[in-house]
Short mmCIF file of C-alpha atoms and ligand atoms in Angstrom, two decimals:
data_model
loop_
_atom_site.label_atom_id
_atom_site.label_comp_id
_atom_site.label_asym_id
_atom_site.label_seq_id
_atom_site.Cartn_x
_atom_site.Cartn_y
_atom_site.Cartn_z
CA MET J 1430 0.03 -0.09 0.17
CA ARG J 1431 3.01 1.95 0.29
CA TRP J 1432 5.25 3.30 -2.11
CA ASN J 1433 8.71 4.98 -1.43
CA PRO J 1434 10.63 6.31 -5.12
CA CYS J 1435 13.32 6.27 -3.10
CA ARG J 1436 16.16 6.28 -6.18
CA VAL J 1437 16.69 9.61 -6.75
CA GLN J 1438 20.20 9.55 -5.78
CA VAL J 1439 21.59 13.36 -6.50
CA MET J 1440 24.03 14.95 -4.13
CA ALA J 1441 22.95 18.13 -1.82
CA ALA J 1442 22.63 18.93 1.30
CA VAL J 1443 22.36 17.78 5.15
CA ALA J 1444 22.83 19.74 7.92
CA LEU J 1445 25.12 19.39 11.10
CA LEU J 1446 23.37 19.60 13.90
CA ILE J 1447 25.18 21.31 16.16
CA ALA J 1448 23.79 22.48 19.23
CA CYS J 1449 24.14 25.76 20.97
CA ALA J 1450 26.07 27.23 23.76
CA ALA J 1451 29.29 29.78 24.99
CA ALA J 1452 32.56 28.70 25.91
CA THR J 1453 35.80 29.63 28.04
CA ALA J 1454 37.93 26.91 26.48
CA ALA J 1455 41.25 28.88 26.35
CA ALA J 1456 43.57 28.58 23.33
CA ARG J 1457 46.16 26.50 23.48
CA PRO J 1458 49.44 27.56 21.73
CA GLY J 1459 51.74 25.62 20.14
CA LEU J 1460 49.61 23.50 18.35
CA THR J 1461 51.09 22.98 14.87
CA GLU J 1462 50.07 19.57 14.02
CA SER J 1463 48.53 19.18 10.29
CA ARG J 1464 45.74 22.04 9.87
CA ILE J 1465 43.23 21.12 7.63
CA GLU J 1466 41.18 23.88 5.83
CA LEU J 1467 37.32 23.65 5.56
CA ALA J 1468 36.48 24.14 1.90
CA ARG J 1469 33.17 25.31 3.36
CA PRO J 1470 33.11 26.92 6.96
CA ILE J 1471 30.40 25.45 9.52
CA ASP J 1472 28.65 27.68 11.76
CA LEU J 1473 28.10 26.01 14.92
CA VAL J 1474 27.56 26.35 18.55
CA VAL J 1475 30.02 24.35 20.31
CA ARG J 1476 29.33 22.81 23.54
CA THR J 1477 32.00 22.05 26.19
CA ARG J 1478 32.64 20.09 28.74
CA ASP J 1479 32.50 22.50 31.46
CA GLY J 1480 28.85 23.15 30.13
CA GLY J 1481 29.72 26.11 28.36
CA SER J 1482 29.16 27.03 24.97
CA LEU J 1483 30.79 29.18 22.18
CA GLN J 1484 29.35 30.10 18.94
CA GLY J 1485 31.58 30.57 15.78
CA THR J 1486 32.49 29.08 12.50
CA LEU J 1487 34.45 25.93 11.94
CA VAL J 1488 37.20 26.83 9.81
CA ALA J 1489 39.88 24.07 9.80
CA TRP J 1490 40.74 20.88 12.01
CA SER J 1491 43.22 18.74 12.93
CA ASP J 1492 43.91 15.47 15.16
CA GLU J 1493 44.30 17.26 17.93
CA SER J 1494 41.72 20.51 17.56
CA ILE J 1495 39.70 22.43 16.31
CA TRP J 1496 39.80 26.39 14.74
CA LEU J 1497 36.90 28.92 15.24
CA SER J 1498 36.63 32.19 13.71
CA PRO J 1499 34.21 35.06 14.60
CA THR J 1500 30.59 34.28 12.87
CA ALA J 1501 28.23 36.51 11.70
CA ALA J 1502 25.81 36.79 14.28
CA VAL J 1503 23.02 34.35 13.79
CA GLY J 1504 21.60 33.75 17.62
CA GLY J 1505 21.48 34.41 20.86
CA SER J 1506 24.68 32.45 21.91
CA ALA J 1507 27.68 34.14 22.49
CA PRO J 1508 30.10 34.46 20.07
CA VAL J 1509 33.88 34.16 19.65
CA GLU J 1510 35.73 37.12 19.04
CA ALA J 1511 38.90 36.30 17.72
CA GLU J 1512 40.08 32.95 16.33
CA ARG J 1513 40.09 30.14 18.67
CA ILE J 1514 41.65 26.97 19.57
CA LEU J 1515 39.67 23.98 20.79
CA HIS J 1516 41.16 20.78 21.69
CA TRP J 1517 38.92 17.82 20.90
CA SER J 1518 38.90 17.23 24.29
CA GLU J 1519 37.25 20.14 25.62
CA LEU J 1520 34.11 19.55 23.43
CA ASP J 1521 31.11 17.64 24.51
CA GLY J 1522 32.12 14.11 23.89
CA SER J 1523 28.83 13.16 21.33
CA GLN J 1524 29.47 16.59 19.75
CA ALA J 1525 32.80 15.88 19.20
CA PHE J 1526 32.30 12.77 17.56
CA GLU J 1527 29.36 14.08 15.36
CA ILE J 1528 31.32 16.84 13.89
CA ARG J 1529 34.59 15.13 13.10
CA ARG J 1530 32.69 12.27 11.81
CA ARG J 1531 31.20 14.63 9.35
CA LEU J 1532 34.76 15.60 8.45
CA ILE J 1533 36.39 12.66 7.75
CA ASN J 1534 36.16 10.40 4.43
CA PRO J 1535 33.63 8.07 5.88
CA ARG J 1536 35.33 5.09 4.01
CA ASP J 1537 38.97 6.20 4.94
CA GLY J 1538 39.37 3.40 7.65
CA LEU J 1539 42.20 5.12 9.34
CA ALA J 1540 40.64 8.65 9.49
CA TRP J 1541 37.94 6.31 11.90
CA ALA J 1542 40.71 4.90 14.03
CA GLU J 1543 41.79 8.20 14.72
CA LEU J 1544 38.67 9.21 15.52
CA GLY J 1545 38.39 6.44 17.99
CA VAL J 1546 41.51 7.59 19.43
CA CYS J 1547 40.33 11.17 19.89
CA MET J 1548 37.34 9.42 21.73
CA LEU J 1549 39.96 7.45 24.18
CA ARG J 1550 42.01 10.52 24.57
CA SER J 1551 38.49 12.25 25.98
CA GLY J 1552 37.30 9.18 28.23
CA GLU J 1553 34.63 8.18 25.86
CA VAL J 1554 35.49 4.58 25.29
CA ASN J 1555 31.56 3.73 24.14
CA LEU J 1556 32.17 6.21 21.29
CA ALA J 1557 35.48 4.88 20.71
CA GLU J 1558 34.31 1.26 20.13
CA ARG J 1559 31.69 2.48 17.89
CA ALA J 1560 34.40 4.33 15.74
CA PHE J 1561 36.75 1.41 16.09
CA GLY J 1562 34.22 -0.53 14.65
CA VAL J 1563 33.61 0.96 11.42
CA ALA J 1564 37.53 1.19 11.15
CA ALA J 1565 38.00 -2.24 11.68
CA VAL J 1566 35.17 -3.40 9.20
CA GLN J 1567 36.53 -0.85 6.19
CA THR J 1568 39.97 -1.83 6.05
CA ASP J 1569 42.43 -4.74 7.05
CA GLU J 1570 43.20 -6.91 9.59
CA ARG J 1571 46.29 -4.27 11.00
CA LEU J 1572 43.88 -1.58 11.37
CA ALA J 1573 41.47 -3.64 13.71
CA ALA J 1574 44.55 -4.66 15.84
CA ALA J 1575 45.40 -0.88 15.76
CA CYS J 1576 42.33 -0.53 17.15
CA GLU J 1577 42.33 -3.18 19.67
CA GLU J 1578 45.55 -1.88 20.77
CA ALA J 1579 44.68 1.80 21.47
CA LEU J 1580 41.97 -0.05 23.82
CA ARG J 1581 44.70 -2.21 25.70
CA LEU J 1582 47.04 1.18 26.06
CA VAL J 1583 43.96 3.43 27.38
CA ARG J 1584 43.14 0.69 30.14
CA SER J 1585 46.75 0.15 31.20
CA GLY J 1586 47.03 4.28 31.27
CA GLY J 1587 48.97 4.86 28.21
CA ASP J 1588 48.83 6.68 25.39
CA PRO J 1589 46.51 4.94 22.51
CA GLY J 1590 47.93 7.08 19.35
CA THR J 1591 50.87 5.30 19.51
CA SER J 1592 48.93 2.44 18.09
CA LEU J 1593 48.54 4.03 14.99
CA GLU J 1594 51.99 5.21 14.10
CA ALA J 1595 52.89 2.80 12.15
CA LEU J 1596 49.58 2.75 9.64
CA ARG J 1597 49.98 6.74 9.63
CA GLU J 1598 53.62 6.24 8.78
CA ALA J 1599 52.84 3.89 6.12
CA ARG J 1600 50.00 6.68 4.84
CA ARG J 1601 52.33 9.01 4.63
CA GLU J 1602 55.11 7.48 2.89
CA GLN J 1603 52.11 6.39 0.11
CA ALA J 1604 51.29 10.18 -0.12
CA LEU J 1605 54.92 10.71 -1.06
CA ASP J 1606 55.62 8.09 -3.59
CA GLY J 1607 51.96 8.92 -4.89
CA ARG J 1608 50.67 5.51 -4.31
CA ALA J 1609 47.28 4.94 -3.11
CA PRO J 1610 46.36 5.04 0.25
CA VAL J 1611 46.37 2.22 2.68
CA ASP J 1612 42.83 1.32 2.82
CA GLY J 1613 42.03 2.47 -0.78
CA ALA J 1614 39.71 5.11 0.41
CA ALA J 1615 37.76 5.01 -2.86
CA ALA J 1616 36.94 7.82 -4.90
CA SER J 1617 33.58 6.49 -5.43
CA ALA J 1618 32.46 6.58 -1.61
CA PRO J 1619 29.08 8.22 -1.74
CA VAL J 1620 29.29 12.04 -1.15
CA PRO J 1621 28.15 13.26 2.64
CA TRP J 1622 25.27 15.64 2.55
CA PRO J 1623 26.70 18.82 2.93
CA VAL J 1624 26.75 20.33 6.28
CA LEU J 1625 24.56 23.61 5.73
CA THR J 1626 24.76 27.11 8.01
CA GLN J 1627 21.95 28.41 9.77
CA ALA J 1628 21.78 31.28 7.39
CA GLN J 1629 21.82 28.49 4.31
CA LEU J 1630 18.91 26.33 6.36
CA ALA J 1631 17.00 29.62 6.52
CA MET J 1632 17.30 30.37 2.91
CA GLU J 1633 16.63 27.06 1.76
CA THR J 1634 13.37 26.85 4.05
CA GLU J 1635 12.56 30.01 2.01
CA ARG J 1636 12.92 28.45 -1.38
CA LEU J 1637 10.84 25.26 -0.14
CA LYS J 1638 8.03 27.19 0.65
CA ARG J 1639 7.80 28.97 -2.35
CA ASP J 1640 8.30 25.53 -4.21
CA ALA J 1641 5.36 23.76 -2.15
CA GLN J 1642 2.87 27.27 -2.83
CA GLU J 1643 4.25 26.72 -6.29
CA LYS J 1644 2.99 22.88 -6.25
CA LEU J 1645 -0.27 23.73 -4.58
CA ALA J 1646 -1.13 26.13 -7.25
CA ARG J 1647 -1.37 23.84 -9.44
CA VAL J 1648 -4.39 22.65 -7.84
CA LEU J 1649 -5.60 26.02 -7.15
CA LEU J 1650 -4.57 25.47 -3.65
CA THR J 1651 -3.26 28.24 -1.42
CA ILE J 1652 -2.57 26.96 1.90
CA ASP J 1653 -0.12 28.73 4.77
CA PRO J 1654 1.95 26.05 5.99
CA LEU J 1655 2.60 25.32 10.23
CA GLU J 1656 6.47 25.28 10.46
CA THR J 1657 7.73 23.41 13.25
CA ASP J 1658 11.53 22.95 14.11
CA HIS J 1659 12.04 20.26 11.44
CA PHE J 1660 8.77 20.07 9.23
CA LEU J 1661 7.05 22.37 6.87
CA LEU J 1662 3.14 21.21 7.24
CA TYR J 1663 0.99 22.01 4.43
CA THR J 1664 -2.72 20.94 5.12
CA ASP J 1665 -6.51 21.64 4.56
CA LEU J 1666 -7.70 19.97 7.90
CA PRO J 1667 -8.64 22.09 10.51
CA ALA J 1668 -6.59 24.10 12.26
CA ASP J 1669 -7.16 22.27 15.32
CA GLU J 1670 -6.44 19.10 13.92
CA ALA J 1671 -3.50 20.31 11.98
CA ARG J 1672 -1.67 21.62 15.02
CA ARG J 1673 -1.64 18.41 16.71
CA TRP J 1674 -0.26 16.34 13.54
CA SER J 1675 2.51 19.48 13.37
CA ARG J 1676 3.18 18.77 16.96
CA ARG J 1677 3.45 15.00 16.31
CA LEU J 1678 6.01 15.65 13.71
CA ASP J 1679 8.67 16.83 16.02
CA ARG J 1680 8.28 13.98 18.38
CA MET J 1681 8.83 11.65 15.70
CA TYR J 1682 11.79 13.17 14.65
CA ALA J 1683 13.31 12.69 18.30
CA LYS J 1684 12.54 9.44 18.24
CA LEU J 1685 14.19 9.06 15.22
CA LEU J 1686 17.57 10.63 16.46
CA GLU J 1687 17.58 8.15 19.55
CA ILE J 1688 17.26 5.36 17.44
CA LEU J 1689 19.97 6.10 15.55
CA ALA J 1690 21.66 7.60 18.71
CA MET J 1691 22.38 10.52 17.39
CA PRO J 1692 22.41 14.17 19.03
CA ARG J 1693 19.24 15.57 20.28
CA ASP J 1694 19.88 18.74 18.25
CA ALA J 1695 20.84 17.22 14.73
CA ARG J 1696 19.55 18.61 11.69
CA LEU J 1697 19.07 16.44 8.91
CA PHE J 1698 16.55 18.22 6.78
CA ASN J 1699 17.86 20.55 3.59
CA GLY J 1700 16.00 23.55 5.57
CA LYS J 1701 12.83 21.32 6.66
CA CYS J 1702 10.97 18.47 5.34
CA VAL J 1703 7.97 19.36 3.36
CA ILE J 1704 4.53 17.46 4.06
CA PHE J 1705 1.12 17.81 2.17
CA VAL J 1706 -1.72 16.52 4.11
CA PHE J 1707 -4.96 16.36 2.19
CA ALA J 1708 -8.75 16.10 3.85
CA ASP J 1709 -9.86 14.13 0.89
CA ARG J 1710 -8.59 11.10 -1.11
CA GLY J 1711 -9.73 12.26 -4.60
CA ARG J 1712 -7.18 15.76 -3.75
CA PHE J 1713 -4.28 13.73 -3.05
CA VAL J 1714 -4.44 11.95 -6.03
CA GLU J 1715 -4.84 14.86 -7.98
CA PHE J 1716 -2.16 16.74 -6.51
CA GLU J 1717 0.13 14.16 -6.28
CA SER J 1718 -0.60 14.00 -10.21
CA ALA J 1719 -0.03 17.85 -10.92
CA ALA J 1720 2.63 18.57 -8.84
CA PHE J 1721 4.91 14.98 -8.90
CA GLY J 1722 3.54 13.60 -12.09
CA PHE J 1723 2.73 10.24 -10.01
CA ALA J 1724 -0.08 8.30 -10.12
CA ALA J 1725 -1.49 7.65 -6.45
CA ARG J 1726 -3.77 5.38 -6.79
CA ARG J 1727 -2.67 2.34 -5.69
CA VAL J 1728 -0.77 3.88 -2.27
CA ALA J 1729 -1.85 5.35 1.10
CA GLY J 1730 1.36 7.53 1.22
CA VAL J 1731 4.55 8.86 -0.56
CA CYS J 1732 7.65 10.20 0.06
CA HIS J 1733 9.51 12.09 -2.67
CA GLN J 1734 13.24 12.58 -2.98
CA ARG J 1735 14.49 15.43 -5.52
CA GLY J 1736 17.87 16.18 -4.91
CA PRO J 1737 18.40 17.71 -1.82
CA ASP J 1738 14.79 17.95 -1.00
CA VAL J 1739 11.85 15.32 0.58
CA PHE J 1740 8.26 15.56 0.02
CA VAL J 1741 6.03 13.78 2.19
CA SER J 1742 2.41 13.43 0.84
CA PHE J 1743 -0.42 11.68 1.68
CA TYR J 1744 -4.20 12.00 2.82
CA ARG J 1745 -6.40 11.96 5.88
CA MET J 1746 -7.69 8.49 6.04
CA GLU J 1747 -10.81 7.79 8.52
CA ASP J 1748 -8.62 5.26 10.68
CA GLU J 1749 -6.51 7.78 12.76
CA THR J 1750 -3.96 5.11 13.71
CA ARG J 1751 -3.68 4.16 10.25
CA PHE J 1752 -3.47 7.70 9.25
CA ILE J 1753 -0.45 8.28 11.92
CA SER J 1754 1.29 5.44 10.86
CA VAL J 1755 1.03 6.51 7.19
CA LEU J 1756 2.20 9.76 8.46
CA VAL J 1757 5.49 8.46 10.30
CA HIS J 1758 5.96 5.49 8.15
CA GLU J 1759 6.46 8.00 4.95
CA THR J 1760 8.21 10.90 7.17
CA VAL J 1761 11.06 7.89 8.22
CA HIS J 1762 11.55 7.44 4.36
CA ALA J 1763 12.16 11.17 4.46
CA PHE J 1764 14.48 11.21 7.21
CA MET J 1765 16.64 8.15 5.98
CA TYR J 1766 17.18 9.68 3.43
CA ARG J 1767 18.64 12.34 4.40
CA TYR J 1768 20.99 10.57 6.96
CA ARG J 1769 24.29 11.03 6.07
CA THR J 1770 24.33 10.25 2.27
CA PRO J 1771 21.58 9.79 -0.02
CA VAL J 1772 22.34 6.04 -0.20
CA ASN J 1773 19.64 3.84 0.34
CA LEU J 1774 18.97 1.06 2.69
CA PRO J 1775 17.82 -2.42 1.02
CA THR J 1776 14.51 -2.29 0.52
CA TRP J 1777 13.40 -4.74 3.24
CA ALA J 1778 15.64 -2.57 6.17
CA ASN J 1779 14.19 0.70 4.94
CA GLU J 1780 10.28 -0.32 4.85
CA GLY J 1781 10.66 -2.46 8.05
CA LEU J 1782 12.93 0.47 9.98
CA ALA J 1783 9.73 2.60 8.94
CA ASP J 1784 7.25 0.36 10.09
CA TYR J 1785 9.30 -0.23 13.30
CA VAL J 1786 9.50 3.36 14.04
CA ALA J 1787 5.94 3.95 13.11
CA ALA J 1788 4.66 1.73 15.22
CA HIS J 1789 6.81 2.75 18.27
CA VAL J 1790 5.87 6.68 17.70
CA ASN J 1791 2.03 4.96 17.68
CA PRO J 1792 1.70 2.68 20.64
CA LYS J 1793 -2.40 2.37 20.27
CA SER J 1794 -1.53 1.07 16.79
CA ARG J 1795 -2.42 -3.03 16.54
CA GLU J 1796 -0.18 -2.78 13.79
CA GLN J 1797 2.89 -4.31 15.65
CA GLU J 1798 0.84 -7.33 16.75
CA ASP J 1799 -0.77 -7.78 13.57
CA HIS J 1800 2.56 -8.05 11.98
CA TRP J 1801 3.86 -10.34 14.45
CA LEU J 1802 1.14 -12.51 14.05
CA GLN J 1803 1.89 -12.59 9.97
CA ALA J 1804 5.56 -13.33 10.47
CA ARG J 1805 4.96 -15.94 13.11
CA ARG J 1806 2.66 -17.71 10.28
CA PHE J 1807 4.98 -16.86 7.59
CA VAL J 1808 8.14 -18.63 9.39
CA GLU J 1809 5.99 -21.57 10.52
CA SER J 1810 4.74 -22.34 7.56
CA GLY J 1811 8.43 -22.34 5.80
CA GLY J 1812 8.31 -18.63 4.34
CA ASP J 1813 11.78 -17.70 2.89
CA VAL J 1814 13.03 -14.73 4.76
CA CYS J 1815 15.73 -14.78 2.42
CA GLU J 1816 13.69 -13.86 -0.50
CA ILE J 1817 11.97 -10.92 1.03
CA MET J 1818 15.62 -9.80 1.75
CA ARG J 1819 16.13 -10.06 -1.93
CA GLN J 1820 13.14 -7.97 -2.81
CA ASP J 1821 13.90 -4.54 -4.40
CA TYR J 1822 12.21 -1.44 -5.67
CA SER J 1823 14.34 -1.18 -8.81
CA ASP J 1824 13.24 -4.55 -10.32
CA GLY J 1825 9.65 -4.52 -9.37
CA THR J 1826 10.15 -7.74 -6.86
CA TRP J 1827 9.22 -5.52 -3.77
CA PHE J 1828 6.49 -6.52 -2.23
CA THR J 1829 4.69 -9.67 -1.88
CA LYS J 1830 1.72 -9.56 0.76
CA ASP J 1831 4.45 -10.48 3.72
CA SER J 1832 6.95 -8.17 2.87
CA TYR J 1833 5.72 -5.37 5.04
CA PRO J 1834 5.19 -7.48 8.40
CA VAL J 1835 8.25 -9.87 8.07
CA SER J 1836 10.70 -6.68 7.58
CA HIS J 1837 9.30 -4.97 10.41
CA MET J 1838 9.75 -8.32 12.81
CA LEU J 1839 13.34 -8.17 11.24
CA VAL J 1840 14.11 -5.24 11.97
CA HIS J 1841 12.28 -5.19 15.15
CA TYR J 1842 14.40 -8.34 15.82
CA MET J 1843 17.66 -6.83 15.19
CA LEU J 1844 17.34 -3.55 17.20
CA ARG J 1845 15.84 -5.21 20.09
CA ASP J 1846 18.68 -7.86 20.51
CA ARG J 1847 21.84 -5.94 18.89
CA PRO J 1848 20.98 -1.80 18.77
CA GLU J 1849 24.40 -1.05 18.57
CA ALA J 1850 25.42 -3.22 15.68
CA PHE J 1851 21.80 -2.32 13.86
CA ARG J 1852 22.88 1.34 13.89
CA LYS J 1853 26.51 0.42 13.17
CA TRP J 1854 25.10 -1.13 9.87
CA ILE J 1855 23.17 1.66 8.65
CA ASP J 1856 26.22 3.84 8.70
CA ASP J 1857 28.33 1.51 7.10
CA VAL J 1858 25.45 0.75 4.49
CA LYS J 1859 24.89 4.74 3.94
CA SER J 1860 28.37 5.54 4.15
CA GLY J 1861 29.14 3.18 1.26
CA ALA J 1862 31.35 0.33 3.10
CA HIS J 1863 32.06 -2.68 1.01
CA GLY J 1864 31.45 -1.16 -2.48
CA GLY J 1865 27.72 -1.13 -1.58
CA ASP J 1866 27.10 -4.57 -0.42
CA TRP J 1867 24.83 -4.38 2.49
CA ARG J 1868 25.53 -8.15 3.09
CA ALA J 1869 29.35 -7.59 3.29
CA SER J 1870 28.44 -4.89 6.32
CA LEU J 1871 26.18 -7.29 7.47
CA GLU J 1872 28.66 -9.89 8.19
CA ASP J 1873 31.17 -7.39 9.52
CA CYS J 1874 28.48 -5.70 12.17
CA PHE J 1875 26.49 -8.75 13.34
CA GLY J 1876 29.06 -11.53 12.17
CA VAL J 1877 25.95 -13.24 9.91
CA ASP J 1878 25.35 -13.49 6.53
CA PRO J 1879 21.83 -13.19 5.51
CA GLN J 1880 21.27 -16.40 5.89
CA ARG J 1881 22.23 -16.84 9.15
CA LEU J 1882 20.09 -14.08 10.35
CA ALA J 1883 17.19 -15.09 8.77
CA ASP J 1884 17.66 -18.75 10.90
CA GLY J 1885 18.18 -16.55 14.02
CA PHE J 1886 15.17 -14.48 13.16
CA ARG J 1887 13.05 -17.70 12.29
CA ARG J 1888 14.19 -19.09 15.64
CA ALA J 1889 13.43 -16.39 17.45
CA MET J 1890 10.01 -15.87 15.99
CA LEU J 1891 9.32 -19.52 16.84
CA THR J 1892 9.97 -19.60 20.51
CA GLU J 1893 7.86 -16.54 21.23
CA GLN J 1894 4.93 -17.16 22.33
CA SER J 1895 3.18 -13.92 21.95
CA TRP J 1896 4.03 -10.72 20.70
CA ARG J 1897 6.45 -8.63 22.85
CA ARG J 1898 7.83 -5.09 22.15
ZN1 ZN G 451 7.29 2.71 3.00
#
């Protein structure tokens, strides 16, 4: 019933998410290690470990530090007045992780290992292990061993950075004689969505408003949007109801950040995500045809991915629980498209995750239980879970009648048992690890191939006597 034309793979923009604050960290003289200038400086508000915050423009970084320049005032935070150097360890740990991982080439294993060491030096062992996990699956055994060594060193009070010295030296030598880097950090790696400044985000949002009005005008409508932190909602529903839905959107967004262990202030959309909700199904179908050239007669809702922009469109079905499910489901597609890179998860995971989040945000829904029952019947009767994992939008094999329930329960199973591995797997797939082979990433993150995943899932389903969250 739903369709997700998530195939447009045009480059564009994501936003970092950097939060707010004003800091007191002192500049450290004498840090002359290699400074990397940013082609596109990033306006941000840095949170520091001592609870302070500092607004500035990130202009350069190195293995040790970041450089903040004075920024044009965009908000209420205290701006820096002269260029400031902040050591990574002076930043709030999770923000440091988020900033740095967006500065590195996501396919550069050594860069991930360096990020891990940086986290260890700040006492952030969990974040370090997350980075080492990515490093280890992307490259060779030597790097995995070096990551292990870094963890061992930090436990015994040593400097974890020494574990990477040999690899860094090898990288320098290769650079000198022009050979490829150690791990072949690929030219074909997917390009992350660019990070937008506050000013750019505002500009994109204004552009989207004009675009949305222009689309509505094609069916002779003019609607003022309800604007939330992350969404522009255009609807012809009564005002009270519209406000109710708009509040739910930001809650759902927060839930997704939580599932993906992202900072609460993460900004995913290119400006905002545009949502159209029509009171009438006929109007929805007419609008889809006029605005997007899409024949929506078979679907309940749709998420359009156009370059950097995402548009979700659907109608107010009578069953409110079902309506919320579609709202959340389609918006998850929009969110995942904008998460890190435009690379799509495999179809089953894309759809399973959307149903999973929809069910979690909507506890009154019976969908989880219904899906559990249907998936249980599917495995009991010898259904082939791997076959559903092979279905794909692009070849028309997605979907058959059990595809949604089984994919939903499979994602539920993975997230319940191994949430960290699941997140890492998503990160891997989105960063194009293993040449974009999600199965190889699965092996690395979960230690299983699709068949063994399916076997484990089948056993788990068969031992459950009833639905449990
Ligand atoms: Zn979907």
